[in-house]
CSV table of C-alpha atoms and ligand atoms in Angstrom, one decimal:
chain,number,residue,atom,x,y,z
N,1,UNK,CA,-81.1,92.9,23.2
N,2,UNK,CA,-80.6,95.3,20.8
N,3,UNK,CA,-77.2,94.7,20.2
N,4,UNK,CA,-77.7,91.3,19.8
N,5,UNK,CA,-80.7,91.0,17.6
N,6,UNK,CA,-77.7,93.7,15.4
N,7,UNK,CA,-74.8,90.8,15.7
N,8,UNK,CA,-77.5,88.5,14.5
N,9,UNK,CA,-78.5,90.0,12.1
N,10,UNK,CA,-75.2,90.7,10.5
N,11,UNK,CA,-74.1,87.0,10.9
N,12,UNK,CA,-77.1,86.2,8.7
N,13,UNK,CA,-76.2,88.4,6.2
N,14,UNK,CA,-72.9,87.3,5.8
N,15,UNK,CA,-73.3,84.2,5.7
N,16,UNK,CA,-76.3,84.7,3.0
N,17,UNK,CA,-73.9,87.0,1.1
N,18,UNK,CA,-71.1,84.3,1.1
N,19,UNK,CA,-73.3,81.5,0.2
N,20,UNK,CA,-72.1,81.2,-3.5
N,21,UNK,CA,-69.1,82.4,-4.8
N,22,UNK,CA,-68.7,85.0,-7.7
N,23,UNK,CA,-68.2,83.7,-10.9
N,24,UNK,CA,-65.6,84.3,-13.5
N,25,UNK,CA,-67.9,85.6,-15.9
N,26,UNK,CA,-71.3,84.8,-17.2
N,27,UNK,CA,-73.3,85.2,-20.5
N,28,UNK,CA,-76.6,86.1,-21.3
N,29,UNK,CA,-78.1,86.0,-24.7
N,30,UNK,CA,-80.1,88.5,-25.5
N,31,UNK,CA,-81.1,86.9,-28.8
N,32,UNK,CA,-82.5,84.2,-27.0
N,33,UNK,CA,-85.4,85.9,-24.3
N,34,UNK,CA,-87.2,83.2,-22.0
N,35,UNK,CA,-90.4,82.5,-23.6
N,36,UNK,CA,-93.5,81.0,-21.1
N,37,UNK,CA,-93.4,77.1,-19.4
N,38,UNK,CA,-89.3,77.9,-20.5
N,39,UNK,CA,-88.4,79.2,-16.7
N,40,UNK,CA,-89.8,76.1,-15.2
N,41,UNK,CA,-87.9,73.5,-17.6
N,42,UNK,CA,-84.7,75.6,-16.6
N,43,UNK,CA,-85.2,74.9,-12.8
N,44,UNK,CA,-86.0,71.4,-13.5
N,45,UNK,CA,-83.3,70.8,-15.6
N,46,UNK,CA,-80.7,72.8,-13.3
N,47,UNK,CA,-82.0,70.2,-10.3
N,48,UNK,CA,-80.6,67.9,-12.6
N,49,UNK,CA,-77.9,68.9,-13.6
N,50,UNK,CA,-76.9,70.0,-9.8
N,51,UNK,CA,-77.7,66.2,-8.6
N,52,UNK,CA,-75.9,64.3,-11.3
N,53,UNK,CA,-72.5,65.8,-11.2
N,54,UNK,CA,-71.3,64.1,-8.5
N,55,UNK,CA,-70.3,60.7,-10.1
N,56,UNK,CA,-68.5,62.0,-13.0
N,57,UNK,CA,-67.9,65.6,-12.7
N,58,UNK,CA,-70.0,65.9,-16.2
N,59,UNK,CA,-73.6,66.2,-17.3
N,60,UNK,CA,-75.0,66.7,-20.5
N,61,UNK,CA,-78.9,66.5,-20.4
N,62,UNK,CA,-82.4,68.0,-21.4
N,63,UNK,CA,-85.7,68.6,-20.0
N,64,UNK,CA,-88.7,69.4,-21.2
N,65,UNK,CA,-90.2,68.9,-24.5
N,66,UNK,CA,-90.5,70.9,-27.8
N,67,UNK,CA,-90.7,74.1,-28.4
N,68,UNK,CA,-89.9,74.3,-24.7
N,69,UNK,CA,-87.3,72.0,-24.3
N,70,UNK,CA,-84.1,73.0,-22.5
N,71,UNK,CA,-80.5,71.4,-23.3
N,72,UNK,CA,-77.8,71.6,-20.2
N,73,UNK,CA,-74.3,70.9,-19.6
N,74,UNK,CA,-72.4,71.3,-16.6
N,75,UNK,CA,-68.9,69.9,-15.9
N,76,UNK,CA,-66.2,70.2,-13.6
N,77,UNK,CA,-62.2,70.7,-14.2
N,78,UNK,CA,-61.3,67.1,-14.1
N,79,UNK,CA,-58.4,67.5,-11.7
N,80,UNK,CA,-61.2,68.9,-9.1
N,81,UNK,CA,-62.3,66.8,-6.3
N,82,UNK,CA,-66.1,65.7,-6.3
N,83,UNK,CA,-66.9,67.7,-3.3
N,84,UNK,CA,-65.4,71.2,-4.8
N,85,UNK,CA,-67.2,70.1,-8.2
N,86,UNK,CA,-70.3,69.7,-6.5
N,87,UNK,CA,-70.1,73.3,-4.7
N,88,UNK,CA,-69.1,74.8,-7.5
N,89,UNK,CA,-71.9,73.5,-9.7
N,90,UNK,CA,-74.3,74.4,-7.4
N,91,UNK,CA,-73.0,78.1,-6.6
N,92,UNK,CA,-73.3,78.2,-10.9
N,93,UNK,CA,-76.7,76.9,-10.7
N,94,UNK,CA,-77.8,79.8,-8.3
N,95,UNK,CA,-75.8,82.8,-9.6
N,96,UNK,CA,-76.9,81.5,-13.6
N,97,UNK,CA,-80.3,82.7,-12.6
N,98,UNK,CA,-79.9,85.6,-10.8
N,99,UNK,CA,-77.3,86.7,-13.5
N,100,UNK,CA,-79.6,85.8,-16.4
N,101,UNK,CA,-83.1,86.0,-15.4
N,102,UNK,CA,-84.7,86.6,-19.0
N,103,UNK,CA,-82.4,84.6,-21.3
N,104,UNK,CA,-82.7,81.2,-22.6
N,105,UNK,CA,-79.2,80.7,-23.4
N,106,UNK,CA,-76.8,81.3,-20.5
N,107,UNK,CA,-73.5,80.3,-20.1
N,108,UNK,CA,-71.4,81.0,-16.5
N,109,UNK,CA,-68.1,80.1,-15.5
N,110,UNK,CA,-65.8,79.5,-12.7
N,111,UNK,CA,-62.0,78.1,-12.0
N,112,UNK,CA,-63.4,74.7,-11.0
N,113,UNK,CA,-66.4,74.5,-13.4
N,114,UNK,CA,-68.6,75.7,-16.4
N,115,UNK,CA,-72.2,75.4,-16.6
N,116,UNK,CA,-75.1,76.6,-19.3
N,117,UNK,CA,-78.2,75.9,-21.0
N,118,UNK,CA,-80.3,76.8,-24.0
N,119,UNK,CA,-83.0,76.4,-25.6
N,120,UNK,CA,-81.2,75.2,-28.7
N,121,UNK,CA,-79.4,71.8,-28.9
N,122,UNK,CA,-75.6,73.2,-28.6
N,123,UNK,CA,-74.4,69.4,-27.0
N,124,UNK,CA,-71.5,68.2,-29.0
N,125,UNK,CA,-70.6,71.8,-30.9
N,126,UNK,CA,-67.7,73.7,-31.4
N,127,UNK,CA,-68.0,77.1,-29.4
N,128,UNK,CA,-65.2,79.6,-29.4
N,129,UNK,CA,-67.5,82.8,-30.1
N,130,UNK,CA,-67.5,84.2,-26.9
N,131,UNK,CA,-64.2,84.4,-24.5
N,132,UNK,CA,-63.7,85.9,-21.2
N,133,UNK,CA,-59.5,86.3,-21.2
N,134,UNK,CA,-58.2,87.1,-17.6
N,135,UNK,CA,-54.1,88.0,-17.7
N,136,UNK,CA,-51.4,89.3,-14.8
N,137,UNK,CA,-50.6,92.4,-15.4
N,138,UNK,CA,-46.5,92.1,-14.8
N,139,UNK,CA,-44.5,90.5,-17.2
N,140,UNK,CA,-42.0,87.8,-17.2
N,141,UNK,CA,-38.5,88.9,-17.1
N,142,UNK,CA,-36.9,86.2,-19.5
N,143,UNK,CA,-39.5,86.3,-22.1
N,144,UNK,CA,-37.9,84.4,-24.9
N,145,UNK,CA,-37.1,81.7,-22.6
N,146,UNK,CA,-40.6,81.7,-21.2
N,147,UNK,CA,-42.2,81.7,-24.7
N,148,UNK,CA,-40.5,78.9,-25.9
N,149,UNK,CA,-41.0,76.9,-22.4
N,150,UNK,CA,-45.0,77.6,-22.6
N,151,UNK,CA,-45.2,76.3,-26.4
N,152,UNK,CA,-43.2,73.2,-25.3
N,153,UNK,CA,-45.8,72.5,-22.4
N,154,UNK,CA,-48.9,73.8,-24.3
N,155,UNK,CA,-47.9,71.2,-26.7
N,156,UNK,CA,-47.6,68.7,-24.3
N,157,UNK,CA,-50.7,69.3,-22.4
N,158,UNK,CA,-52.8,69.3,-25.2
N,159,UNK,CA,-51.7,66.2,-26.8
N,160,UNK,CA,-52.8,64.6,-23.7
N,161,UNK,CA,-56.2,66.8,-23.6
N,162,UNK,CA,-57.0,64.6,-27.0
N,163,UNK,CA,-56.0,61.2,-25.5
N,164,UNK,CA,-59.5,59.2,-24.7
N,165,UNK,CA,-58.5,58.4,-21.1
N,166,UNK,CA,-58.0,61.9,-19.9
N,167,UNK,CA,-61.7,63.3,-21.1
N,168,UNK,CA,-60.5,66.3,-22.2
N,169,UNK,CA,-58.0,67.4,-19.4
N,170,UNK,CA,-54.0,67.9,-19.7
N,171,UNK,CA,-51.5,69.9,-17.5
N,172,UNK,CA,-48.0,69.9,-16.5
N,173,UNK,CA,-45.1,71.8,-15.4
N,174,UNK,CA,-42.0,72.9,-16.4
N,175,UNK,CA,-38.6,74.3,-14.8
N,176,UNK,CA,-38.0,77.6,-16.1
N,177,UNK,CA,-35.2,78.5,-13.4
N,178,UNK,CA,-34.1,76.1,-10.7
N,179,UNK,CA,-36.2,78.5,-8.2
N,180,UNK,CA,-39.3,78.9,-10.7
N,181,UNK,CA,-41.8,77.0,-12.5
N,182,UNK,CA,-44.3,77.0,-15.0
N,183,UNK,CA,-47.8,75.2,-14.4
N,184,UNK,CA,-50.3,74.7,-17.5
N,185,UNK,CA,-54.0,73.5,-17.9
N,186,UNK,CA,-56.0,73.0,-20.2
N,187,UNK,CA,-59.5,71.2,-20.2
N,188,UNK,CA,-62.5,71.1,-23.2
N,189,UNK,CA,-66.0,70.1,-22.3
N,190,UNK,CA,-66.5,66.5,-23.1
N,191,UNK,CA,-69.1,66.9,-25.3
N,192,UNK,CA,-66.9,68.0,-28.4
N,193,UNK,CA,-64.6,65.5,-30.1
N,194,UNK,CA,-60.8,65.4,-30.1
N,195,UNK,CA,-60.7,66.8,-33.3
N,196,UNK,CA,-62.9,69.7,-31.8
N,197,UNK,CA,-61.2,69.4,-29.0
N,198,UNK,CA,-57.9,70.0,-30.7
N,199,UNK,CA,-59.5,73.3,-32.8
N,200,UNK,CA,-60.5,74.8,-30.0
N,201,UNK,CA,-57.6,74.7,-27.5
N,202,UNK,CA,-55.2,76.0,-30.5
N,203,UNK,CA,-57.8,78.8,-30.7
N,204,UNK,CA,-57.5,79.8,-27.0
N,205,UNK,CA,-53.4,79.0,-26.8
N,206,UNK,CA,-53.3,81.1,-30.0
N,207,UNK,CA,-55.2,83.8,-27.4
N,208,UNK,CA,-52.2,83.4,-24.8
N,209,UNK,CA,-50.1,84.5,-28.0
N,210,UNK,CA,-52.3,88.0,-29.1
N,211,UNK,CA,-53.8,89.0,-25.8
N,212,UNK,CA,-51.0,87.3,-22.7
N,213,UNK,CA,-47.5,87.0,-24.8
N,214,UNK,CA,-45.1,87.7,-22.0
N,215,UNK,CA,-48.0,88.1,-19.0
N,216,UNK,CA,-46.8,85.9,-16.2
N,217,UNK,CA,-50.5,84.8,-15.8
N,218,UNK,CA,-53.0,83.8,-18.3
N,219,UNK,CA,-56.6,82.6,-18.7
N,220,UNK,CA,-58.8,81.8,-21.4
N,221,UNK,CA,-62.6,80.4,-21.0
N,222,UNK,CA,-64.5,79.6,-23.9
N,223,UNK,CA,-67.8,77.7,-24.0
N,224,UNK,CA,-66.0,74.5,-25.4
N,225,UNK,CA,-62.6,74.7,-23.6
N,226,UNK,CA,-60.7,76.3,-20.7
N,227,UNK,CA,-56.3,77.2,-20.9
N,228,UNK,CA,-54.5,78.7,-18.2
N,229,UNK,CA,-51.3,79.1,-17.3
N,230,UNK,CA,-49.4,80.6,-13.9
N,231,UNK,CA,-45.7,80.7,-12.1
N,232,UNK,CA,-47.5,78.7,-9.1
N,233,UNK,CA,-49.5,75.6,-8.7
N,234,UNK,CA,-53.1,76.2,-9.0
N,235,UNK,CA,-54.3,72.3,-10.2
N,236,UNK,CA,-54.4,69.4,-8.1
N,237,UNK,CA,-52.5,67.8,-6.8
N,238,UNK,CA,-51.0,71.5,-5.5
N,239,UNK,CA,-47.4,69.2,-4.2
N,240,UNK,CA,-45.9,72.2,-1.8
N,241,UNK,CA,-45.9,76.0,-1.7
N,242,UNK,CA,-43.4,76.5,-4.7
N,243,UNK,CA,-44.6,79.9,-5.4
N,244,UNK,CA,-47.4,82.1,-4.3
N,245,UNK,CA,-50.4,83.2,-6.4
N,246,UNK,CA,-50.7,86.8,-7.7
N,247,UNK,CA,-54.2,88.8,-7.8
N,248,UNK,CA,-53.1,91.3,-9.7
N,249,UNK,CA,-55.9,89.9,-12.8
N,250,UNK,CA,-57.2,92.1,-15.8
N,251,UNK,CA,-60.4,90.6,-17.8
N,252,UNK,CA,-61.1,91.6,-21.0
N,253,UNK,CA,-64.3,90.0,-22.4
N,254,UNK,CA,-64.8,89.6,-26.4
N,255,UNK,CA,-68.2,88.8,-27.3
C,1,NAG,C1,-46.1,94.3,-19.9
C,1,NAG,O1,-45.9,94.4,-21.3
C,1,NAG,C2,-47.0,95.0,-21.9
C,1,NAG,C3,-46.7,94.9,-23.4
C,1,NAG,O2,-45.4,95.1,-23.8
C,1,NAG,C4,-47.0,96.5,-21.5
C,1,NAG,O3,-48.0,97.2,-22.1
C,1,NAG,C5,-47.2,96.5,-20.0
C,1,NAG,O4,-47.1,97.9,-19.5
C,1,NAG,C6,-46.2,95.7,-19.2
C,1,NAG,N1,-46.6,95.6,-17.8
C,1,NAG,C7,-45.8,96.0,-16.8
C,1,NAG,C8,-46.3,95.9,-15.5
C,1,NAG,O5,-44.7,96.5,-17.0
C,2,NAG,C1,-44.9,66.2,-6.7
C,2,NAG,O1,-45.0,65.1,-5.9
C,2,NAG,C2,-44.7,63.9,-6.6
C,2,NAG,C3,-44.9,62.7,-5.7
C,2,NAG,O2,-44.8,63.0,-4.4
C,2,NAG,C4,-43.2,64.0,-7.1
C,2,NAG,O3,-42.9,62.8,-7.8
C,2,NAG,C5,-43.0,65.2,-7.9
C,2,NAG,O4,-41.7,65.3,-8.3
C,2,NAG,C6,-43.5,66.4,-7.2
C,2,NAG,N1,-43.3,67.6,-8.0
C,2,NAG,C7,-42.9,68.7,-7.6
C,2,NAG,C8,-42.9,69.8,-8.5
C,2,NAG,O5,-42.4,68.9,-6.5
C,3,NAG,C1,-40.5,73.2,-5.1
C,3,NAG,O1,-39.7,73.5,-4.0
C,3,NAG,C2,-38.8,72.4,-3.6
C,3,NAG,C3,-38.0,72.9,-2.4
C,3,NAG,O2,-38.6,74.0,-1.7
C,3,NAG,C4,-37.9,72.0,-4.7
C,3,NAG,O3,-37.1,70.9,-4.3
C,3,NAG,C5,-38.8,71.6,-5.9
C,3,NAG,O4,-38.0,71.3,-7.0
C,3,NAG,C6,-39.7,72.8,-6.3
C,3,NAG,N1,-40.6,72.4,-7.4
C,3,NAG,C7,-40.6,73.1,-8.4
C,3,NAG,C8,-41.5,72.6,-9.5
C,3,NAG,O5,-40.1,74.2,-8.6
């Protein structure tokens, strides 16, 4: 009986502990501080934001009214299927919380998703000042072919990025070797223009250039726009097992 209760027990907690996923990295603004009838708004508006990504994979909202209003945004990759957006927004809208239980600007993100809020009206801005920058720690072995490749897609990619149609979302591949490819991403929240939109993904490929210049791996997250860039698949549609994916990830964050 014991035993059991034990085995119980243990299943709960895992399954508790697994419930939502760890982030990429979050931000709390300690200039900001949650001031009274401001925690409430937050929950409302995360219930919102959490029920109305479905459709589009993109919310941009408020709640509340002033001095207590509360502006939100969540939004998905946009090569993400609605049932992975949906998981991921609500494992953001939990951990967002936990993470920042006294701020009233918070920002969190994941592979599949980016969500925040904040007291002040940030819809439709510009945001590049605070990056979270993953990389692989090995480097390519062919790097002057590799850095001319990565401009070529980069350049690509983000030209479609800015093209009405795609909202914001571009990525492609390209051969680098018979045997090896490369596979770039980039996505900006669809809040900003495509003139913002532009500025800030030359900002974060600009990044792949100081911080990632011959990595084989590289990842940049801003509050406006997400880059990446691998040797293996990691968008949809992943087509066939061309390559495996490597752990081996350093952050650096850069308030
Ligand atoms: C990759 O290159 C960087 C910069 O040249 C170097 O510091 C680092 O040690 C290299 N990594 C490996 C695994 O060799
Ligand atoms: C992926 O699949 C599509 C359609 O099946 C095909 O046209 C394309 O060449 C494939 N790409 C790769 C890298 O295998
Ligand atoms: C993936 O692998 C298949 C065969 O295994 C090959 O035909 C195809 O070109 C590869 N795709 C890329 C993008 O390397």
């Amino acid at each position: 009986m014991g035993l059991l209760c034990n085995i119980l027990l243990f299943l709960l907690l895992c399954t508790c502990v697994a419930e939502s996923a760890d982030p990429l990295g979050d931000f709390c603004n300690e200039d900001n501080e949650i001031g009274k009838g401001i925690s409430a708004n937050i929950d409302t508006l995360l219930t919102k934001l959490v029920s109305n990504i479905a459709s589009t994979g993109y919310v941009a909202t408020s709640y509340g009214r002033d001095p207590n209003q509360v502006y939100g945004l969540a939004q998905c990759r946009g090569d993400v299927a609605k049932e992975d957006c949906s998981t991921c927004i609500q494992d953001a809208a939990k951990q967002i919380r936990q993470r920042c239980p006294n701020e009233a600007d918070a920002r969190i993100w994941y592979d599949y998703c980016f969500l925040r809020y904040n007291t002040k009206n940030f819809i439709g801005e510009i945001d590049t000042s605070y990056g979270i920058f993953y990389y692989n720690v090995n480097n390519v072995t062919d790097p002057v072919n590799f850095i001319k490749q990565l401009e070529d897609l980069t350049g690509r990619i983000r030209a479609q990025a800015v093209e009405p149609k795609n909202q914001g979302l571009g990525k492609g591949e390209s051969k680098l070797s018979p045997l090896v490819s490369l596979y770039a991403l980039v996505q900006c929240t669809r809040d900003i223009s495509q003139i913002d939109c532009a500025q800030c993904l030359a900002i974060a490929v600009e990044t792949f250039t100081t911080i990632c210049s011959e990595r084989k791996g590289c990842r940049v997250l801003y509050s406006s726009c997400y880059v990446r860039y691998e040797l293996y698949p990691f968008f949809f549609p992943i087509n066939s097992s061309n390559g495996t994916a490597e752990d081996n990830q350093i952050v650096v964050v850069h308030p």
